[in-house]
Tab-separated table of C-alpha atoms in Angstrom:
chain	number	residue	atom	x	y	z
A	1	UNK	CA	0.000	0.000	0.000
A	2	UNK	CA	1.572	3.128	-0.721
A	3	UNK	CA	2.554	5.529	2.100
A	4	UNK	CA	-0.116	8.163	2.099
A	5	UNK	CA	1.916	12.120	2.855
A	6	UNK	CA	0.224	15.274	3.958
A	7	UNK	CA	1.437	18.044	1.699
A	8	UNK	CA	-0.666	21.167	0.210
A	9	UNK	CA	-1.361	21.195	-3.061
A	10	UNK	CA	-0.939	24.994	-5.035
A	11	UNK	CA	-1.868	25.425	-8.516
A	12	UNK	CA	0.076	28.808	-10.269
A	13	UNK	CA	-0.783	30.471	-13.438
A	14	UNK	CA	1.282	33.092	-14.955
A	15	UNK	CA	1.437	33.303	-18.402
A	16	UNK	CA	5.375	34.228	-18.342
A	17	UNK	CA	7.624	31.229	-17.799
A	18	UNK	CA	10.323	33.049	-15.972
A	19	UNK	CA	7.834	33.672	-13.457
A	20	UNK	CA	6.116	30.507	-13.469
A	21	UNK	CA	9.727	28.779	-12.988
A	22	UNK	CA	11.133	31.191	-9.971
A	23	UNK	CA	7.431	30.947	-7.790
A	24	UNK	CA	7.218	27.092	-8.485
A	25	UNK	CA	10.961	26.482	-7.566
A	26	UNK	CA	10.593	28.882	-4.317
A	27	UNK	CA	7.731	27.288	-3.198
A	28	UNK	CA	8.807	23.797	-3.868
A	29	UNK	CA	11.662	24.373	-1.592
A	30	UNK	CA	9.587	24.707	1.171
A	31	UNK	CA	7.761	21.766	0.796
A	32	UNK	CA	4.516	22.510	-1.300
A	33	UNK	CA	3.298	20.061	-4.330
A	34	UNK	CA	3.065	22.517	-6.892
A	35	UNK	CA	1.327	22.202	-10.318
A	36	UNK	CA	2.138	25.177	-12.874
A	37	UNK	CA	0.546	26.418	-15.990
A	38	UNK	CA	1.298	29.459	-18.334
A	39	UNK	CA	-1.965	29.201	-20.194
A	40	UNK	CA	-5.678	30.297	-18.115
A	41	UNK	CA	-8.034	28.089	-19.607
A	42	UNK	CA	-5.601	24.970	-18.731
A	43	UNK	CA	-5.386	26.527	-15.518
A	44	UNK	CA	-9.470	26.365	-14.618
A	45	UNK	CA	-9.006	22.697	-15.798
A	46	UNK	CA	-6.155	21.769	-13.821
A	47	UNK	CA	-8.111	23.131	-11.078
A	48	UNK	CA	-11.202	21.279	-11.164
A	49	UNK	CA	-9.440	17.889	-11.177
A	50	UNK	CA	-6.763	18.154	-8.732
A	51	UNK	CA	-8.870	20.590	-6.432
A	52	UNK	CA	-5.398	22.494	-4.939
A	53	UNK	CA	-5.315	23.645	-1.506
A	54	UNK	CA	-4.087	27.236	-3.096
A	55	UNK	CA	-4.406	29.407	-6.438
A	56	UNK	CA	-1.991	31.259	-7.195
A	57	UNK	CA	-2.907	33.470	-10.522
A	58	UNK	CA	-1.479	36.720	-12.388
A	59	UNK	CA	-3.551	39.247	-13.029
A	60	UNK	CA	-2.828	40.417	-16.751
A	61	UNK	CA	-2.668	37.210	-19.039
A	62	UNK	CA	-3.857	37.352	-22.999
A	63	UNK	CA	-6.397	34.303	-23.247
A	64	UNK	CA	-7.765	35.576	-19.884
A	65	UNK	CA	-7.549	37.780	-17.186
A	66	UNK	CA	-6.623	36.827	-13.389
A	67	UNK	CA	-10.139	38.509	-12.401
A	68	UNK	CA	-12.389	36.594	-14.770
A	69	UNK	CA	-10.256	32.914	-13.296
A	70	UNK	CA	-11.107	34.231	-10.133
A	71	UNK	CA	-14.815	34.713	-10.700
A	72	UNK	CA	-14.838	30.877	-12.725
A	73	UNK	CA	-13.152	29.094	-9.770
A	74	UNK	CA	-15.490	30.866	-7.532
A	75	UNK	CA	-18.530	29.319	-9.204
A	76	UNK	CA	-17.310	25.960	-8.808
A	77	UNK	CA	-18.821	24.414	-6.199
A	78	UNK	CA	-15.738	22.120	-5.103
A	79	UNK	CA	-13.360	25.430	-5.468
A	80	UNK	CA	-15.673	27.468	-3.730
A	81	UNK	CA	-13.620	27.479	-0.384
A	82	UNK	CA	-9.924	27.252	-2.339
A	83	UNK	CA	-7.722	29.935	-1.360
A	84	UNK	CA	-6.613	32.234	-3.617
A	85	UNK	CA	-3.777	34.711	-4.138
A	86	UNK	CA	-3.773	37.580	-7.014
A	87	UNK	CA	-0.352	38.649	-8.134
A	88	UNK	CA	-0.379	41.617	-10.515
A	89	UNK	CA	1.955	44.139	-11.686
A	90	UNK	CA	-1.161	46.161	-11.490
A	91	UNK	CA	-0.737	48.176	-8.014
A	92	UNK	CA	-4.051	50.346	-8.352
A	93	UNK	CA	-6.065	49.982	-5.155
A	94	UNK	CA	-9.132	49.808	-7.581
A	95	UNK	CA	-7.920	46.625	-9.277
A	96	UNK	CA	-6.556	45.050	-5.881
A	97	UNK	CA	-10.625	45.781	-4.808
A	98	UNK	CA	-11.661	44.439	-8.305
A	99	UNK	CA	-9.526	41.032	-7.310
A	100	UNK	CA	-11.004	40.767	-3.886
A	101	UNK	CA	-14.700	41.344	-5.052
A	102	UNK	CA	-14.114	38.803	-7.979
A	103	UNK	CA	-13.001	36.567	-5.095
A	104	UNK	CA	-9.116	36.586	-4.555
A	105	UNK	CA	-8.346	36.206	-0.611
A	106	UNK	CA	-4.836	38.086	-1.025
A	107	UNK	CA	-3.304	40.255	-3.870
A	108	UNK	CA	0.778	40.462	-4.093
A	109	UNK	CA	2.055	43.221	-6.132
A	110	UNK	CA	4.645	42.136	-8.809
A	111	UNK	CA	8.269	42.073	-7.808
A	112	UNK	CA	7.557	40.596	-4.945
A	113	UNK	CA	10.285	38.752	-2.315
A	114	UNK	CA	10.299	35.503	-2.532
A	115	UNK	CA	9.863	35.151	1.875
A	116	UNK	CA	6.948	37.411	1.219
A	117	UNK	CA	4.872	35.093	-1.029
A	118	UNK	CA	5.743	32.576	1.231
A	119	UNK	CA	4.366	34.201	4.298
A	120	UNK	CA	1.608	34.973	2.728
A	121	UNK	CA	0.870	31.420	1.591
A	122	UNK	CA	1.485	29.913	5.267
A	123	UNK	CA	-0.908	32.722	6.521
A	124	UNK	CA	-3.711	31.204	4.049
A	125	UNK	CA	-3.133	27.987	4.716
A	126	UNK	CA	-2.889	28.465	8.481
A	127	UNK	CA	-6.675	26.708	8.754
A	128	UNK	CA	-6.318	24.212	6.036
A	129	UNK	CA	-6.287	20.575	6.105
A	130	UNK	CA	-3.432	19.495	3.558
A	131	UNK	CA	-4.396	16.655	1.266
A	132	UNK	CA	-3.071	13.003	1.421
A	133	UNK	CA	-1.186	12.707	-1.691
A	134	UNK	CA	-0.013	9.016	-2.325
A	135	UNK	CA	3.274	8.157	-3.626
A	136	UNK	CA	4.952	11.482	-3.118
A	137	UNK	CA	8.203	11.611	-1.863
A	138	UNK	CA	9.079	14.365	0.938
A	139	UNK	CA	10.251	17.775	-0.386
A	140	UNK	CA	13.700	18.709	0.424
A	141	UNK	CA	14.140	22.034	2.048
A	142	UNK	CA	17.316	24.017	0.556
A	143	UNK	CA	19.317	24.424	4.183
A	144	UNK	CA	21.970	27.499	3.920
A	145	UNK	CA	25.352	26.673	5.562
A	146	UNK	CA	25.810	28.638	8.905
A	147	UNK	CA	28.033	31.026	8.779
A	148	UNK	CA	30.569	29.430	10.900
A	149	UNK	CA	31.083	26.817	8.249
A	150	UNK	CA	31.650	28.759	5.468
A	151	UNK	CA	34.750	29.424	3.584
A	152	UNK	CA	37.034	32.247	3.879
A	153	UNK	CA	37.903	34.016	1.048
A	154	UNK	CA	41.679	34.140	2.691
A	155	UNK	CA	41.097	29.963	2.552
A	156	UNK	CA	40.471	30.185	-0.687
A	157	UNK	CA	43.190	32.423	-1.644
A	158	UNK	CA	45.603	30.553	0.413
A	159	UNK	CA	47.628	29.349	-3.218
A	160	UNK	CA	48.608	32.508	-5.014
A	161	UNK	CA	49.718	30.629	-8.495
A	162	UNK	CA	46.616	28.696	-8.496
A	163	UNK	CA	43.861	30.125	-10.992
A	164	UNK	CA	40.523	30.514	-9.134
A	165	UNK	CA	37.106	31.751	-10.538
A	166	UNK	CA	34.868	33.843	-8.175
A	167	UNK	CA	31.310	34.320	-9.594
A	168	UNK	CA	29.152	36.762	-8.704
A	169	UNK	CA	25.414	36.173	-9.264
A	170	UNK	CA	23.031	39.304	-8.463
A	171	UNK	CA	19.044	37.926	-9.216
A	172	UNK	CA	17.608	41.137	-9.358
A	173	UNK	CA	18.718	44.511	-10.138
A	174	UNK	CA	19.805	47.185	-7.098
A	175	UNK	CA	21.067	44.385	-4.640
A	176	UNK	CA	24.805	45.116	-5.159
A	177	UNK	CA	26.365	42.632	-6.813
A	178	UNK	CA	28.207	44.969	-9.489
A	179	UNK	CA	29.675	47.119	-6.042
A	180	UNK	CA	30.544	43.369	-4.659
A	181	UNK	CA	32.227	42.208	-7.533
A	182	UNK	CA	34.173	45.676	-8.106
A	183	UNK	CA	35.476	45.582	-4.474
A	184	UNK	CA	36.473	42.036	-3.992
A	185	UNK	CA	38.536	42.277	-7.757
A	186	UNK	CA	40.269	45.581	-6.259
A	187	UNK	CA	40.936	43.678	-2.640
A	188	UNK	CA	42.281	40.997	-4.669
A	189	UNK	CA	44.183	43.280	-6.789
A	190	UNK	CA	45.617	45.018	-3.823
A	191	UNK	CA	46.978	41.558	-2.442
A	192	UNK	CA	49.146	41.317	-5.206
A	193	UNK	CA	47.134	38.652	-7.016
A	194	UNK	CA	46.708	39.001	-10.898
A	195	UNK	CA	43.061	39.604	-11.347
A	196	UNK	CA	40.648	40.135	-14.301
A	197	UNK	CA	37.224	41.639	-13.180
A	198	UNK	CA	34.741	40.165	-16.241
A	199	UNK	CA	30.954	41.659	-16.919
A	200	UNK	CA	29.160	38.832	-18.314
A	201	UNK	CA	25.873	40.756	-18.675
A	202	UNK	CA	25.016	40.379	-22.402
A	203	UNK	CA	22.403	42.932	-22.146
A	204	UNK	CA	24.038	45.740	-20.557
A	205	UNK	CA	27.097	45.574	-18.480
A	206	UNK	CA	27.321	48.079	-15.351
A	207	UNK	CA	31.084	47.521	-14.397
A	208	UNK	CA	32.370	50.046	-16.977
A	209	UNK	CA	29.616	52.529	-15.698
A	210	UNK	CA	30.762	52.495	-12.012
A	211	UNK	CA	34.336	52.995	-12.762
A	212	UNK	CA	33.085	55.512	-15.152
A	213	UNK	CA	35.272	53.811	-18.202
A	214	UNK	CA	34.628	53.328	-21.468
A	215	UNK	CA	32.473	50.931	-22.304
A	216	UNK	CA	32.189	50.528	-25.977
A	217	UNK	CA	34.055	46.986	-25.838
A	218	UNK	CA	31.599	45.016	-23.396
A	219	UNK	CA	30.742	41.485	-23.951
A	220	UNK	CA	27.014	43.428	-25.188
A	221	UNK	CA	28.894	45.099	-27.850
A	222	UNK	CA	31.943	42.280	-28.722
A	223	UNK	CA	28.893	39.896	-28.892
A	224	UNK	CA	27.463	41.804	-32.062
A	225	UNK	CA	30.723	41.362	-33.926
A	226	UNK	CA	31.483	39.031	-36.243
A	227	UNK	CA	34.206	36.160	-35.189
A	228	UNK	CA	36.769	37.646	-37.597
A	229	UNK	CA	36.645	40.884	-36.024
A	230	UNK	CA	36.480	39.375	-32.661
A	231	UNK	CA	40.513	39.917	-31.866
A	232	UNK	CA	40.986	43.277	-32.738
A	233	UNK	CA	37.248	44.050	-30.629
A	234	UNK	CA	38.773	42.975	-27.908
């Protein structure tokens, strides 16, 4: 017989994949059996066979709005009680009251932080009775290091002639990873080891801009040249 787990069940609907990808990972991390969809219509289906614990839908989709899957869950009678979350880049209080009358029970204004949408989620789901779901295997909850445990960068350092890459990873824009990256290539530089600072945003780089330098030869620009004129680009 197979073991029978108590786990919530959230169905989210964003017609973006980006987005779908980031919420489903973050709340799949801590634990919840999510089910994702970019398209509205699939979305209402979904729903009415796997009855989730929690919605989750955006607002402005093409095929159909967030309100209008609001309204159609609503008038479900086995959805009638499922929670549901709005999430909009819409930030008007008159379509935040145009979510709750069509029957949204929270509305999250787009960015939001990922320990936000969870707390908002646990707060829903405070009074509900998760599901069994059979044959599920337990989530596994991403555990950070404590500090204590982590590497120096001095340990990592410790061999001079050794090549080491450092990566630098900012998610979102304005968190400081271009001032991070800036300062630990000049600490580096400043302990005498030979170091190249690279901007791999394709897009726009920002390192040129903060050390106000030319930056006609960024990876943005190099990558619009063709291979033979790659050499002298650079």
């Amino acid at each position: 017989m197979a073991e029978e787990l108590l786990s919530y069940k959230i169905l989210a609907i964003d017609d973006h994949p980006e987005t779908l990808s980031i919420i489903q990972q973050v709340l799949e991390q801590h634990g919840y059996d999510v089910t994702a969809t970019n398209s509205a219509t699939h979305g209402i289906s979904l729903a009415e066979v796997e009855l989730p614990d929690l919605v989750l839908v955006d607002g402005m989709m093409p095929e159909m709005d967030g309100w209008e899957v609001c309204r159609r869950l609503r008038a479900m009678p086995a959805l009638a009680d499922v929670r549901i979350i709005m999430f909009s880049a819409v930030s008007e209080a008159e379509q935040k009251l145009a979510g709750f009358d069509a029957g949204a029970d929270d509305y999250l204004t787009k960015p939001t932080e990922p320990m936000e949408l969870i707390d908002r989620v646990n707060t829903l789901l405070e009074n509900v009775t998760p599901k069994p779901r059979p044959d599920q295997a337990p989530a596994q909850k991403t555990q950070a290091l404590p500090e204590s445990k982590l590497p120096s960068l001095s340990s990592v350092f410790d061999e001079p002639e050794e090549s080491t890459l450092v990566a630098v990873l900012g998610v979102r824009g304005g968190s400081g990873a271009t001032t991070l990256a800036i300062n630990l290539a000049a600490s580096l530089a400043h302990s005498q080891r030979a170091t190249t600072l690279v901007d791999l945003d394709l897009a726009q780089g920002h390192v040129a801009h903060y050390l106000k330098q030319n930056g006609r030869n960024g990876l943005n620009a190099l990558a619009s040249l063709p291979p033979e004129n790659l050499a002298a680009g650079i």
